[in-house]
Coordinates of C-alpha atoms in Angstrom, one line a residue:
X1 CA -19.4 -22.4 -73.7
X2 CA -23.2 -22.1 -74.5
X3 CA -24.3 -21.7 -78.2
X4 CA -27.8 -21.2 -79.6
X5 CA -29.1 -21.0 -82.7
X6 CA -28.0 -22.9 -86.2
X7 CA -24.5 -24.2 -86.4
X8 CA -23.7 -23.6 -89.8
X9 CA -21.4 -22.0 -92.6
X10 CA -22.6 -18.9 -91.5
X11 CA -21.0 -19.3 -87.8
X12 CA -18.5 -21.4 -88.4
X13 CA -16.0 -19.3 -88.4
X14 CA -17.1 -17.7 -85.1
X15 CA -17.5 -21.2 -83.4
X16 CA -13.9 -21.9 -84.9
X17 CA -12.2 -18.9 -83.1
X18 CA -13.9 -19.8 -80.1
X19 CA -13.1 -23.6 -79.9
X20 CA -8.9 -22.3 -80.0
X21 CA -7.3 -23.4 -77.1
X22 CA -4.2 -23.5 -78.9
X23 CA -2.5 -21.5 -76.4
X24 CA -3.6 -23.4 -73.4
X25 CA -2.1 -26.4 -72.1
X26 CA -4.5 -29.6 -71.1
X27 CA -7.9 -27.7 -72.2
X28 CA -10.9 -28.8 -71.2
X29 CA -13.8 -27.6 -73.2
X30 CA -17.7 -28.1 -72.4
X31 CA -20.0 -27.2 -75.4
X32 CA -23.5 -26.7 -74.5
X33 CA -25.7 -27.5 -76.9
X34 CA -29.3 -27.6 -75.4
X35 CA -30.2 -24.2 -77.6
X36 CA -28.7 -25.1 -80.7
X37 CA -31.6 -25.9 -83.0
X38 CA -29.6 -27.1 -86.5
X39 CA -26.0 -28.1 -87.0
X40 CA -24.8 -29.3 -90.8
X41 CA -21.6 -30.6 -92.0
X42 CA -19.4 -27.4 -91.1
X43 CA -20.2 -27.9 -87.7
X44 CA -19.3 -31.0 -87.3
X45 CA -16.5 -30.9 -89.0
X46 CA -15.0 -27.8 -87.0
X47 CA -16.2 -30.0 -83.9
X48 CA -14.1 -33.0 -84.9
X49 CA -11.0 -30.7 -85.5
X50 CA -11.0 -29.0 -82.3
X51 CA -11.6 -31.9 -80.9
X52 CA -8.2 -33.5 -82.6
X53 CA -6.5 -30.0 -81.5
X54 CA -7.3 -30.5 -77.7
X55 CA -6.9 -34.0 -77.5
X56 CA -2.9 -33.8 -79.0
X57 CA -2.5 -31.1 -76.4
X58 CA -3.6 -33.4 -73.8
X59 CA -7.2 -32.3 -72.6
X60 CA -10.4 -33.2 -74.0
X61 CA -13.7 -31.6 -75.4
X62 CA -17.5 -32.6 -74.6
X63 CA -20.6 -31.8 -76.2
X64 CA -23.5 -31.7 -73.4
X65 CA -27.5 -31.8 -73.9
X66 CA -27.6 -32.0 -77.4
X67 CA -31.2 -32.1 -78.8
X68 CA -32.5 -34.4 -80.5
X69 CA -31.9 -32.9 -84.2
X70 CA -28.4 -32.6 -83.5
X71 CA -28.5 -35.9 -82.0
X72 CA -29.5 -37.3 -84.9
X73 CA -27.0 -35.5 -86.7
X74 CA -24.0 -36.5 -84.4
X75 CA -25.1 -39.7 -84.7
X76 CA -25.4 -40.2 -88.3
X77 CA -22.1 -39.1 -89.3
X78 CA -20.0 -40.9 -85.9
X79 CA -19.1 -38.0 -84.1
X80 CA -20.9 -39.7 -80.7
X81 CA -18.4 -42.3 -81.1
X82 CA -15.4 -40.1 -81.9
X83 CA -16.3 -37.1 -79.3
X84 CA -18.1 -37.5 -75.7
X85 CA -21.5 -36.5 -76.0
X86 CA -23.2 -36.1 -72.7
X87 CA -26.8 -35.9 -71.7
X88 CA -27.1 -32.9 -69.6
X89 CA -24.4 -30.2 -68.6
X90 CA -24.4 -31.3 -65.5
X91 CA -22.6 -34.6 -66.5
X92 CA -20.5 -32.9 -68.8
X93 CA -19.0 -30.5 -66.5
X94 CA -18.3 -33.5 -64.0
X95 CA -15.6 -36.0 -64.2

């Protein structure tokens, strides 16, 4: 999935919805990030719970081309260390 824009309390509850893979076994989620130009603690936080929600189910989730804002932000709080941030789409979409 491609967002764009700010990631905030605002669209959380959009992003939420669309992170549910509840009803699909092993998901494998890509988030591209490239247009996304502000993420605060909402964000993150729905990213950390999705990410806990696909990884009991057996799949995984991976942020690709973050910029450098949201980098920074991912960085800060841990969530590099906790979910895969990759690069470029290209190497999140490959195995």
């Amino acid at each position: 999935m491609s967002l764009a824009g700010e990631i905030d309390h605002d669209s959380g509850d959009t992003l939420r919805r669309a992170l549910d893979a509840c009803d699909t076994p092993r998901p494998r989620i890509v988030v591209d990030l490239r247009q996304v130009t502000f993420m605060d603690s909402s964000g993150i936080n729905i990213f950390i719970a999705a990410h806990r929600t696909v990884s009991e189910a057996g799949g995984w989730l991976r942020l690709a081309a973050p910029g450098e804002t949201v980098m920074r932000t991912l960085r800060l709080v841990g969530v590099d260390a906790v979910i895969d941030c990759r690069e470029t789409l290209r190497q999140a979409l490959s195995n």
